[in-house]
PDB file of C-alpha atoms in Angstrom:
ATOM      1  CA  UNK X1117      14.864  47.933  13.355  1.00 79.00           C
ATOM      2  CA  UNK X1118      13.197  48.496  10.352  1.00 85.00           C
ATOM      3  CA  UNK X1119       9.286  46.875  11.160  1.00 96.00           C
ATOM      4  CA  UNK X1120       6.805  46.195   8.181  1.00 97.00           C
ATOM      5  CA  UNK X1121       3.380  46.088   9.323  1.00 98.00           C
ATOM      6  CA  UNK X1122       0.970  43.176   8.238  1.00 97.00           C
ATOM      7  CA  UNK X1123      -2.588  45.262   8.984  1.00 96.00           C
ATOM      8  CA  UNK X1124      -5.239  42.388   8.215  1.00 95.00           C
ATOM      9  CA  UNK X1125      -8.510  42.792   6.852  1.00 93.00           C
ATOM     10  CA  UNK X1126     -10.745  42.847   9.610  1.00 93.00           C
ATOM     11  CA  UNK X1127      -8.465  45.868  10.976  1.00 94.00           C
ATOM     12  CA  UNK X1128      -7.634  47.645   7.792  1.00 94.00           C
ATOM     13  CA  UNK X1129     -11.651  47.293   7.522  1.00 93.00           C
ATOM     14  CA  UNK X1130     -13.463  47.878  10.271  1.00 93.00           C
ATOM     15  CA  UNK X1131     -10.790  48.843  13.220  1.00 95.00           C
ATOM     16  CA  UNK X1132      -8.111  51.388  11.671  1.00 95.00           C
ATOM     17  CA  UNK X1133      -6.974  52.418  14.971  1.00 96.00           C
ATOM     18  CA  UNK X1134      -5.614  49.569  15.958  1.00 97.00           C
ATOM     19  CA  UNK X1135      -3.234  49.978  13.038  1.00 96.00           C
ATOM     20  CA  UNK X1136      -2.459  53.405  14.016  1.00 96.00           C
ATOM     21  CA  UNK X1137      -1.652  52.781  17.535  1.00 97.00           C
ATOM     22  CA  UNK X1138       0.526  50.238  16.556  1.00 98.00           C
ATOM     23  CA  UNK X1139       2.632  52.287  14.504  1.00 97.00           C
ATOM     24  CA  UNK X1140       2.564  55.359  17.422  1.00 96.00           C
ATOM     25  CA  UNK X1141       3.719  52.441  19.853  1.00 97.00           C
ATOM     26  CA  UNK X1142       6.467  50.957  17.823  1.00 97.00           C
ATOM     27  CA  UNK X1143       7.808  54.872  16.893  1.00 96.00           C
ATOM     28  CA  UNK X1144       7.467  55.642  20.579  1.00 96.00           C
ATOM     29  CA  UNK X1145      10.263  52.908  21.006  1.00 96.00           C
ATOM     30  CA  UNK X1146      12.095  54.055  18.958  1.00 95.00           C
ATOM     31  CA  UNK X1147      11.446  51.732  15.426  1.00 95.00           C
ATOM     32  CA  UNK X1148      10.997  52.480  11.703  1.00 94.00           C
ATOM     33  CA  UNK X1149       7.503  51.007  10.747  1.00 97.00           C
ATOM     34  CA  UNK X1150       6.733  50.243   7.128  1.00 96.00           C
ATOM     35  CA  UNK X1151       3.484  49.711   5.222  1.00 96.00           C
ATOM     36  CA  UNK X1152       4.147  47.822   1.930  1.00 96.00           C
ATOM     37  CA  UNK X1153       0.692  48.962   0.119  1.00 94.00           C
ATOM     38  CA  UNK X1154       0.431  45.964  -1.902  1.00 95.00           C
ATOM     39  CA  UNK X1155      -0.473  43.248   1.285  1.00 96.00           C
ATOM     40  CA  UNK X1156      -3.565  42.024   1.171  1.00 94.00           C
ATOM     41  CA  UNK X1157      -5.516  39.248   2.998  1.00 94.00           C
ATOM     42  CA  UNK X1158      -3.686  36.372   4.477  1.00 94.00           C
ATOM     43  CA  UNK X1159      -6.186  33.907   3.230  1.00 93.00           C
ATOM     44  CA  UNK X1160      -7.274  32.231   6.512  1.00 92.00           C
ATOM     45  CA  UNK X1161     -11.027  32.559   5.478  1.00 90.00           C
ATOM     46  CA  UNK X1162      -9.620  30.679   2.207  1.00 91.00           C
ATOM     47  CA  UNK X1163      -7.855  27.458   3.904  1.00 91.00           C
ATOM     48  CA  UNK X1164     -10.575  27.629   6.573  1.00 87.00           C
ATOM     49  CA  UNK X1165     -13.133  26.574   4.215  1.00 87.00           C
ATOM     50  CA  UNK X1166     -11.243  24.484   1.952  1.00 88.00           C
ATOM     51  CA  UNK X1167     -10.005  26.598  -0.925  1.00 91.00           C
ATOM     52  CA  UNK X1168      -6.281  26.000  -0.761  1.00 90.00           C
ATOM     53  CA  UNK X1169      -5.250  26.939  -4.402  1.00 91.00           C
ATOM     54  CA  UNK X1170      -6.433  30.771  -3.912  1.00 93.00           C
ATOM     55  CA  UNK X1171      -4.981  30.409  -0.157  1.00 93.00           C
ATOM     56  CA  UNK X1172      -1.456  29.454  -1.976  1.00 92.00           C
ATOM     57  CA  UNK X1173      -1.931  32.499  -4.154  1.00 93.00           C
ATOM     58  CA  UNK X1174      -2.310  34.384  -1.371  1.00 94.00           C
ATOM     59  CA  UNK X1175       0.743  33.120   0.202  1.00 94.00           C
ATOM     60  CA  UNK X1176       3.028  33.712  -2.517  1.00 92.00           C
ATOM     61  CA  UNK X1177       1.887  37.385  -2.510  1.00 94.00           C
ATOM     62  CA  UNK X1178       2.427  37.990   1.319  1.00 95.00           C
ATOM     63  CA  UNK X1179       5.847  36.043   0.513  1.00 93.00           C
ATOM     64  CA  UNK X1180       6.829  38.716  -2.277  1.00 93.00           C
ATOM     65  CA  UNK X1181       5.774  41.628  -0.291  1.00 95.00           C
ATOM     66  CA  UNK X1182       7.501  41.288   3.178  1.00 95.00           C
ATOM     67  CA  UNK X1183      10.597  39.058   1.862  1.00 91.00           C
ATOM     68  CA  UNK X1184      13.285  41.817   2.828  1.00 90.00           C
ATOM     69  CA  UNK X1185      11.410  42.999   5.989  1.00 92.00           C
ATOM     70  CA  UNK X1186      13.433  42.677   8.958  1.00 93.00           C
ATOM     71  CA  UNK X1187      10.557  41.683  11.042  1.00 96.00           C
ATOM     72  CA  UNK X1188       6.467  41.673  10.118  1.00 97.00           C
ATOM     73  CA  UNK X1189       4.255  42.560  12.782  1.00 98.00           C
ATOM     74  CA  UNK X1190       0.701  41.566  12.706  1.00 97.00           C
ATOM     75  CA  UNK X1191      -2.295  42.832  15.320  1.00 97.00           C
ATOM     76  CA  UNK X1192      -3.561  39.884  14.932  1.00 96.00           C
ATOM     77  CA  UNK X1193      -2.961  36.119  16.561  1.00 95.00           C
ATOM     78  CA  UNK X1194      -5.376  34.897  14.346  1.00 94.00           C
ATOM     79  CA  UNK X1195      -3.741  35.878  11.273  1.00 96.00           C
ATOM     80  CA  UNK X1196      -0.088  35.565  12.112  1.00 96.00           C
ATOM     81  CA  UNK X1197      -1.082  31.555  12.959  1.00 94.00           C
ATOM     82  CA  UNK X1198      -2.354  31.605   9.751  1.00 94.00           C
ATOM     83  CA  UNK X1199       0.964  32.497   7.859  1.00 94.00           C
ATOM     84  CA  UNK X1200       3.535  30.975  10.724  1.00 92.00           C
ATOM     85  CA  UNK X1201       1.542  27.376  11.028  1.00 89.00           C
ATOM     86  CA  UNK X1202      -0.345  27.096   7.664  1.00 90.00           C
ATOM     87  CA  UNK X1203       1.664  28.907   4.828  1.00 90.00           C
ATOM     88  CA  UNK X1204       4.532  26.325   4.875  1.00 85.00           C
ATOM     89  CA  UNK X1205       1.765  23.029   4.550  1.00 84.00           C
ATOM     90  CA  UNK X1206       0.364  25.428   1.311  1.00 86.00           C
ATOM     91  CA  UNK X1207       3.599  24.946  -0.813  1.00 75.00           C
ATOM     92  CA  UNK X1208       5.386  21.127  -1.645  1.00 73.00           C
ATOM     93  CA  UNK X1209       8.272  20.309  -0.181  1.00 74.00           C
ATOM     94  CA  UNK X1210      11.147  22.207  -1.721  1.00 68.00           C
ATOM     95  CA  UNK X1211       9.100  24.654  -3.496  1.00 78.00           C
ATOM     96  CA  UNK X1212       9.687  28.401  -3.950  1.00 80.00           C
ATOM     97  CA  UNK X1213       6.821  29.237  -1.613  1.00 82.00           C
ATOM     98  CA  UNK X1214       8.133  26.409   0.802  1.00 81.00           C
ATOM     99  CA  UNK X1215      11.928  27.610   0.500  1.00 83.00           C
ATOM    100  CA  UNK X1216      10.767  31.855   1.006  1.00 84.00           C
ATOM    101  CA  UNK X1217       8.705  30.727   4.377  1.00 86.00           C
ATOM    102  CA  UNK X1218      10.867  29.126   5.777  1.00 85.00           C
ATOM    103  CA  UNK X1219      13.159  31.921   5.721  1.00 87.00           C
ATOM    104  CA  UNK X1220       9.905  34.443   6.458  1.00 91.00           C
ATOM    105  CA  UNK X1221       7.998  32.478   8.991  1.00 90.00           C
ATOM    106  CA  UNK X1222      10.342  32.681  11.664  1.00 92.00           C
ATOM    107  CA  UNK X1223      10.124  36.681  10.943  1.00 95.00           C
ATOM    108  CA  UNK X1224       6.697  37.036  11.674  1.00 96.00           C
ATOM    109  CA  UNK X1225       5.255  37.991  14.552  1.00 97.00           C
ATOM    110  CA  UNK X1226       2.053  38.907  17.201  1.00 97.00           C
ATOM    111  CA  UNK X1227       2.685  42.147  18.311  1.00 98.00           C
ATOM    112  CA  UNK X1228       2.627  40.933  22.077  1.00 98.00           C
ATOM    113  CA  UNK X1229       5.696  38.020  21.275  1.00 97.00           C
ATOM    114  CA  UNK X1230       7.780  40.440  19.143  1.00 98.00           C
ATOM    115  CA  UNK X1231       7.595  43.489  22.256  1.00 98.00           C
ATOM    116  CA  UNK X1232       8.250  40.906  24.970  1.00 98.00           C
ATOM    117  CA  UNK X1233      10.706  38.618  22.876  1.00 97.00           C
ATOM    118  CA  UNK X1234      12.077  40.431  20.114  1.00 97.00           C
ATOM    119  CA  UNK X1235      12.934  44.069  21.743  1.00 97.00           C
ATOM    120  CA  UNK X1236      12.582  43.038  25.427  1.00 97.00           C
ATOM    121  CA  UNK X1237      10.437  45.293  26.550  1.00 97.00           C
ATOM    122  CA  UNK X1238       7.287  44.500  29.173  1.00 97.00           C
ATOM    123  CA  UNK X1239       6.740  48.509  30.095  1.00 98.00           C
ATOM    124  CA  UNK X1240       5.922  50.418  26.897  1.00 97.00           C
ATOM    125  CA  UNK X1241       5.194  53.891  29.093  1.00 96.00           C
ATOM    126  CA  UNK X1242       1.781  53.222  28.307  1.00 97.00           C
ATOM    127  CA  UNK X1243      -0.804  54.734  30.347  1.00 97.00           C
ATOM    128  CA  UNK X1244      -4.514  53.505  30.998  1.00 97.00           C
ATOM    129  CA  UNK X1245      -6.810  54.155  33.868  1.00 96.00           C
ATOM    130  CA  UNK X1246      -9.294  51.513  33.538  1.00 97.00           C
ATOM    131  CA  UNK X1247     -10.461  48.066  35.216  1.00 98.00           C
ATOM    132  CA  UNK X1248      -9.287  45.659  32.149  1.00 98.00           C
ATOM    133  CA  UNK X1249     -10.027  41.815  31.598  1.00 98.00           C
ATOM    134  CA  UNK X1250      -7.898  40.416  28.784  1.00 98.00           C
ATOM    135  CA  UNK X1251      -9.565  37.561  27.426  1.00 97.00           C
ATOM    136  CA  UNK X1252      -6.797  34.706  25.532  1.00 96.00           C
ATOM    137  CA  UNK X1253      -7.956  33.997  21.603  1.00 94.00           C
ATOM    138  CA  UNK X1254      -7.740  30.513  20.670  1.00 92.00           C
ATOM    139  CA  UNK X1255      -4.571  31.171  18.006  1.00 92.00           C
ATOM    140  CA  UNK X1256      -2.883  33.407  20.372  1.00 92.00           C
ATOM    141  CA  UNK X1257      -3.564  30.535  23.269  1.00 93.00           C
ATOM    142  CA  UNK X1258      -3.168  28.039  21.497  1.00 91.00           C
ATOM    143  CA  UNK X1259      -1.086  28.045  17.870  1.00 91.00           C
ATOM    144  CA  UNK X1260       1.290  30.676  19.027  1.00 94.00           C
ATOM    145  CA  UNK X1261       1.313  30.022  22.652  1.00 94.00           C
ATOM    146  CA  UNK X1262       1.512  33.592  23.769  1.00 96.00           C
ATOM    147  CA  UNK X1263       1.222  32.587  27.356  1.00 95.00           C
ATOM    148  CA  UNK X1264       2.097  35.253  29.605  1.00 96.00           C
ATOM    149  CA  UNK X1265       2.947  37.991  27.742  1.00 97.00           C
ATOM    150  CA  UNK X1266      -0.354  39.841  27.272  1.00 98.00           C
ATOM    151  CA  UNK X1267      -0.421  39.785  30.782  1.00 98.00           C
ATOM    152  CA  UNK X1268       3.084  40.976  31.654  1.00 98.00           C
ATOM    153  CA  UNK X1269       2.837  43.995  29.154  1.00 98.00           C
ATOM    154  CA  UNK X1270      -0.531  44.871  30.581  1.00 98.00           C
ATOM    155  CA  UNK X1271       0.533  44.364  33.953  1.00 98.00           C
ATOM    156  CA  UNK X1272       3.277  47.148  33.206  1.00 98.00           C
ATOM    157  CA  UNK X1273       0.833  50.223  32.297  1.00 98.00           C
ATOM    158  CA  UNK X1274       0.296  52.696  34.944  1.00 97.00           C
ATOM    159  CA  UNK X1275      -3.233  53.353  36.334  1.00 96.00           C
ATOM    160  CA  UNK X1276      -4.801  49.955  34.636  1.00 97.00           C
ATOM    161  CA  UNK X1277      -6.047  47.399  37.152  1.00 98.00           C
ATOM    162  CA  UNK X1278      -5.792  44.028  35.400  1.00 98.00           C
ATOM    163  CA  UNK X1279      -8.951  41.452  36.889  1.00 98.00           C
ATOM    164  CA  UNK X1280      -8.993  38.091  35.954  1.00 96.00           C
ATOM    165  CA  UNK X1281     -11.434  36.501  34.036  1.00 96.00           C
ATOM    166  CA  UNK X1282     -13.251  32.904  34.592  1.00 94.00           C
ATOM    167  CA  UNK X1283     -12.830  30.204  32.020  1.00 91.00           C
ATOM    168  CA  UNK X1284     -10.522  32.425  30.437  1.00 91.00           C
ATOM    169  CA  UNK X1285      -9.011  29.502  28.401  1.00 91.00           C
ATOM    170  CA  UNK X1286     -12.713  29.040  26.865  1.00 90.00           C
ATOM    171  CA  UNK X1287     -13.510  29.902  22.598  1.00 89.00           C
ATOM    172  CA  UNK X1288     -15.690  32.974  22.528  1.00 85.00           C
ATOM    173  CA  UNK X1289     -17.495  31.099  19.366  1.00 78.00           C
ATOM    174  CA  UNK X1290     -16.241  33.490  16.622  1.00 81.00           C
ATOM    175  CA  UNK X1291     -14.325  31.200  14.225  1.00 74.00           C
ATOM    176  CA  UNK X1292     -14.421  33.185  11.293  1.00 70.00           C
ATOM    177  CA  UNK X1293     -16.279  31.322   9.335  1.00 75.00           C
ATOM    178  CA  UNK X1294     -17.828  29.020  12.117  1.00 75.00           C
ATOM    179  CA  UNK X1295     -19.859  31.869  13.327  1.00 71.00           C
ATOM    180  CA  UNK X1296     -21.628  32.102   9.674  1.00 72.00           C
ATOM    181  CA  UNK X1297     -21.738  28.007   9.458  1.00 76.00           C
ATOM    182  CA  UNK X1298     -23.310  27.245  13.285  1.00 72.00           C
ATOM    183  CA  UNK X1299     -25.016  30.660  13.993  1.00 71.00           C
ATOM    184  CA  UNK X1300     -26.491  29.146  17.233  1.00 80.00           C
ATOM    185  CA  UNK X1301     -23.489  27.446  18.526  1.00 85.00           C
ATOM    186  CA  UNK X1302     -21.401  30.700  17.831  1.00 80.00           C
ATOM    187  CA  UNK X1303     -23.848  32.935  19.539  1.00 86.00           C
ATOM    188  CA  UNK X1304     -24.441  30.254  22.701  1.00 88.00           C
ATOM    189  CA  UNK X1305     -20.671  30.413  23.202  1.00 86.00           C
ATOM    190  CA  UNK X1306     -20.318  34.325  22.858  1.00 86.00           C
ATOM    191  CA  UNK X1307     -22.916  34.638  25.370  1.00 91.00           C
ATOM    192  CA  UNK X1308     -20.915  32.449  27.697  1.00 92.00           C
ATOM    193  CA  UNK X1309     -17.750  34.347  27.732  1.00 92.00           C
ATOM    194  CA  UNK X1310     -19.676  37.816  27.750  1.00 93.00           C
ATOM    195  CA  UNK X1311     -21.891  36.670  31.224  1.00 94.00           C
ATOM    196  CA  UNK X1312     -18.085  35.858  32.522  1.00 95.00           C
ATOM    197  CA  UNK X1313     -16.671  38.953  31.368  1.00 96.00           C
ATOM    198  CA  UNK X1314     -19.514  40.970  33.347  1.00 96.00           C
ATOM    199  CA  UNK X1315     -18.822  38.662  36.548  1.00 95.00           C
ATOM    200  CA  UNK X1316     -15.371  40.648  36.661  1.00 96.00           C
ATOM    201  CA  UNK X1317     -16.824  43.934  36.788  1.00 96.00           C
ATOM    202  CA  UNK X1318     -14.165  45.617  34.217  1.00 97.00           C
ATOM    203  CA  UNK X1319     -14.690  48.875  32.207  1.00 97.00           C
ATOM    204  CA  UNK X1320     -12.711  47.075  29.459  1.00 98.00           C
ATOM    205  CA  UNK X1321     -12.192  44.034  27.437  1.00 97.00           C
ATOM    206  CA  UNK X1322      -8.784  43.608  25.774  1.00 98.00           C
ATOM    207  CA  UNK X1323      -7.677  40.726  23.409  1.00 97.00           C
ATOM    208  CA  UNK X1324      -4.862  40.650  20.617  1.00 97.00           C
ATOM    209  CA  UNK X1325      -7.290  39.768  17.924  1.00 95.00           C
ATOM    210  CA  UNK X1326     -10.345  42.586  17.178  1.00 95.00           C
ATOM    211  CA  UNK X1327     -12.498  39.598  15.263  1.00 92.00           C
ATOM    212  CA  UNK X1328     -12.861  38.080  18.586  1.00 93.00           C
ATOM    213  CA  UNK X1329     -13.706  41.247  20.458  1.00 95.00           C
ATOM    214  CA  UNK X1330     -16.444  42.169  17.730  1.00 91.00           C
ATOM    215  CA  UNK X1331     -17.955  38.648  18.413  1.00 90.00           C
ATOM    216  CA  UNK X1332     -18.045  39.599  22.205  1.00 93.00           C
ATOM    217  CA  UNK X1333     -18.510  43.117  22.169  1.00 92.00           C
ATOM    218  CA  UNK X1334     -21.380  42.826  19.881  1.00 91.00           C
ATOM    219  CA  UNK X1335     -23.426  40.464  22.691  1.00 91.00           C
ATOM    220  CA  UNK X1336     -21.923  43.186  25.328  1.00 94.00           C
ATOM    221  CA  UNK X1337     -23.282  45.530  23.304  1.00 90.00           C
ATOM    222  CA  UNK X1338     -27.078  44.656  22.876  1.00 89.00           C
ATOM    223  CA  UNK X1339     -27.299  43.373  26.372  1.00 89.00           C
ATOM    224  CA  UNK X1340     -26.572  46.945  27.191  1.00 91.00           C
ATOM    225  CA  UNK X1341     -23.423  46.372  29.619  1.00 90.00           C
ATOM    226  CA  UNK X1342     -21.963  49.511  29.292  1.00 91.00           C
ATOM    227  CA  UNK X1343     -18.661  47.746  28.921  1.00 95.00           C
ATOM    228  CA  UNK X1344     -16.383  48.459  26.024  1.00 95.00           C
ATOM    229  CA  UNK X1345     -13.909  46.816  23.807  1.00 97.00           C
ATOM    230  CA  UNK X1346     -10.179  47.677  22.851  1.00 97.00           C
ATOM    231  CA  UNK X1347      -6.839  46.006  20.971  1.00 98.00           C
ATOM    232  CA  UNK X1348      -4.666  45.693  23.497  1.00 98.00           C
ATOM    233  CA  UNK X1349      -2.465  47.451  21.224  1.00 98.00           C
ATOM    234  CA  UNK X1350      -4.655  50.738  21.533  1.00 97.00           C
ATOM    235  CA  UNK X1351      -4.549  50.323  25.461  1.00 98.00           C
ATOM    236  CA  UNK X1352      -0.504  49.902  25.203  1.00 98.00           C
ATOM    237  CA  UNK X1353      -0.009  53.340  22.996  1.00 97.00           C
ATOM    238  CA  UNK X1354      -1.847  55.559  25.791  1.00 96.00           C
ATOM    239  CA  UNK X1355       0.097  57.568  27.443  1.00 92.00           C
ATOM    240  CA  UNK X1356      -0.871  60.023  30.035  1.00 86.00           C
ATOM    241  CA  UNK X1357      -0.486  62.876  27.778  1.00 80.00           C
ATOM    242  CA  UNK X1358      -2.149  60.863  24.430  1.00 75.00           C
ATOM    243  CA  UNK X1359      -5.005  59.957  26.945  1.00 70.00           C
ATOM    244  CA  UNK X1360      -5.795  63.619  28.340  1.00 71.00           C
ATOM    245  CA  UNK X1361      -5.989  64.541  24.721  1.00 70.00           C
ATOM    246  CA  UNK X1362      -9.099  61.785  23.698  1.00 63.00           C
TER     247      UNK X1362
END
C-alpha cells in the first residue's frame, strides 16, 4: 500500500521523531510511505477560532495534495478529526471541496485505526521495557472513537507493562487555543490529569496526539516527576535491537 503521510504542525515543529518513527514502523510492515512536500497545516487553529474562509483554503490545499493517496496517515487524533469531521461542513453542498472529501475523508486516518483496521495488525514487533499509562485525547475519544485500539496495540509490545490510569476519560485542558484563551482553567485541568498520571507510578506517558502530551508533560516536567512523555507511535517502532541502539 502506497501510505502518504499527513505530519502536522505541532510534529513537523516541535516533535520530528514522531514523524520518523512512523515512517520506520509503517516500512517495518512492509508499506511505501510518501511525503507530499507541499502539505501544510490542517487549519484546526483556523475553524477553532472562527476563521472559516482561510480554514476552507486550507482544505482545498490538503484536498489537492493527498487526492491520489491510497490512504493518509496522520499522528495526530486531533488533526485527522479536524479534516474527517470538519472539512466536509467547510465546503456547500455539492461543491468541489464537498465532492473531493467525500471521496478523501473516508481515506484518512489515526495511525492507531488504520494499523488495527486497515492492515490488521495489533503486534507491530515493537519492543519497550517500560511501565506506560496511555492517556485517551478528547478527538481520539471522542470524534474518532478510537476505543480500544491504543490499548490493544500497546498491549502487544514485549517488555511494556501497560497501568491504567484514573479518570482517564477526563480533558487534560490543552485545547489548542483554549489553553491561550482560559490560561487558568487550562493549567487547573493539566494539573489534574498529571497528579493522576503520578498515582499510577509509570515511567511513561503515551497518547496519539503530542499537543496533549506537551500540555501534560510540561506540568510533569516542572513538578520534577521524573516521568517522561512519548507518541505512542515512537513506543510502537522500538524494537529490541532499535532500543539497544538509543
Amino acid at each position: 500500500m502506497r501510505i502518504a503521510l499527513f505530519i502536522t504542525c505541532v510534529n513537523d515543529t516541535l516533535f520530528p521523531d514522531t514523524g520518523r518513527a512512523v515512517v520506520r514502523l509503517l516500512e517495518r510492515l512492509g508499506h511505501e510511505v510518501v511525503f507530499p512536500t507541499d502539505q501544510t497545516c490542517c487549519g484546526q487553529m483556523h475553524y477553532n477560532t472562527g476563521y472559516r474562509r482561510p480554514a476552507a483554503r486550507l482544505a482545498v490545499r490538503f484536498a489537492r495534495t493527498f487526492d491520489d493517496a491510497d490512504a493518509v496517515v496522520v499522528p495526530s487524533a486531533s488533526c485527522a478529526a479536524m479534516i474527517r469531521d470538519n472539512y466536509p461542513r467547510l465546503g456547500r453542498r455539492g461543491s468541489r471541496l464537498a465532492r473531493r472529501m467525500d471521496s478523501l475523508a473516508p481515506r484518512v486516518y489515526d495511525l492507531t485505526e488504520f494499523l488495527v483496521d486497515v492492515l490488521d495488525v495489533t503486534d507491530v514487533g515493537a519492543y519497550y521495557p517500560h511501565k506506560v499509562v496511555y492517556h485517551p485525547t478528547c478527538h481520539g475519544l471522542r470524534f474518532l472513537g478510537l476505543g480500544d485500539r491504543p490499548y490493544r496495540l500497546l498491549r502487544a509490545v514485549r517488555g511494556l507493562e501497560l497501568l491504567e490510569l484514573p479518570e482517564a476519560t477526563e480533558c487534560c485542558g490543552f485545547g489548542g487555543t483554549f489553553s491561550v484563551k482560559n490560561g487558568d482553567v487550562s493549567s487547573a485541568m493539566g494539573f489534574d490529569k498529571a497528579r493522576h498520571v503520578v498515582e499510577t507510578g509509570a515511567e511513561v506517558l503515551c497518547a496519539v496526539d503530542n499537543s496533549c502530551l506537551m500540555h501534560i508533560g510540561g506540568t510533569l516536567s516542572r513538578q520534577r516527576s521524573g516521568l517522561r512523555t512519548a507518541h505512542i507511535a515512537e513506543i510502537l517502532a522500538s524494537t529490541e535491537k532499535e532500543y539497544a541502539r538509543t
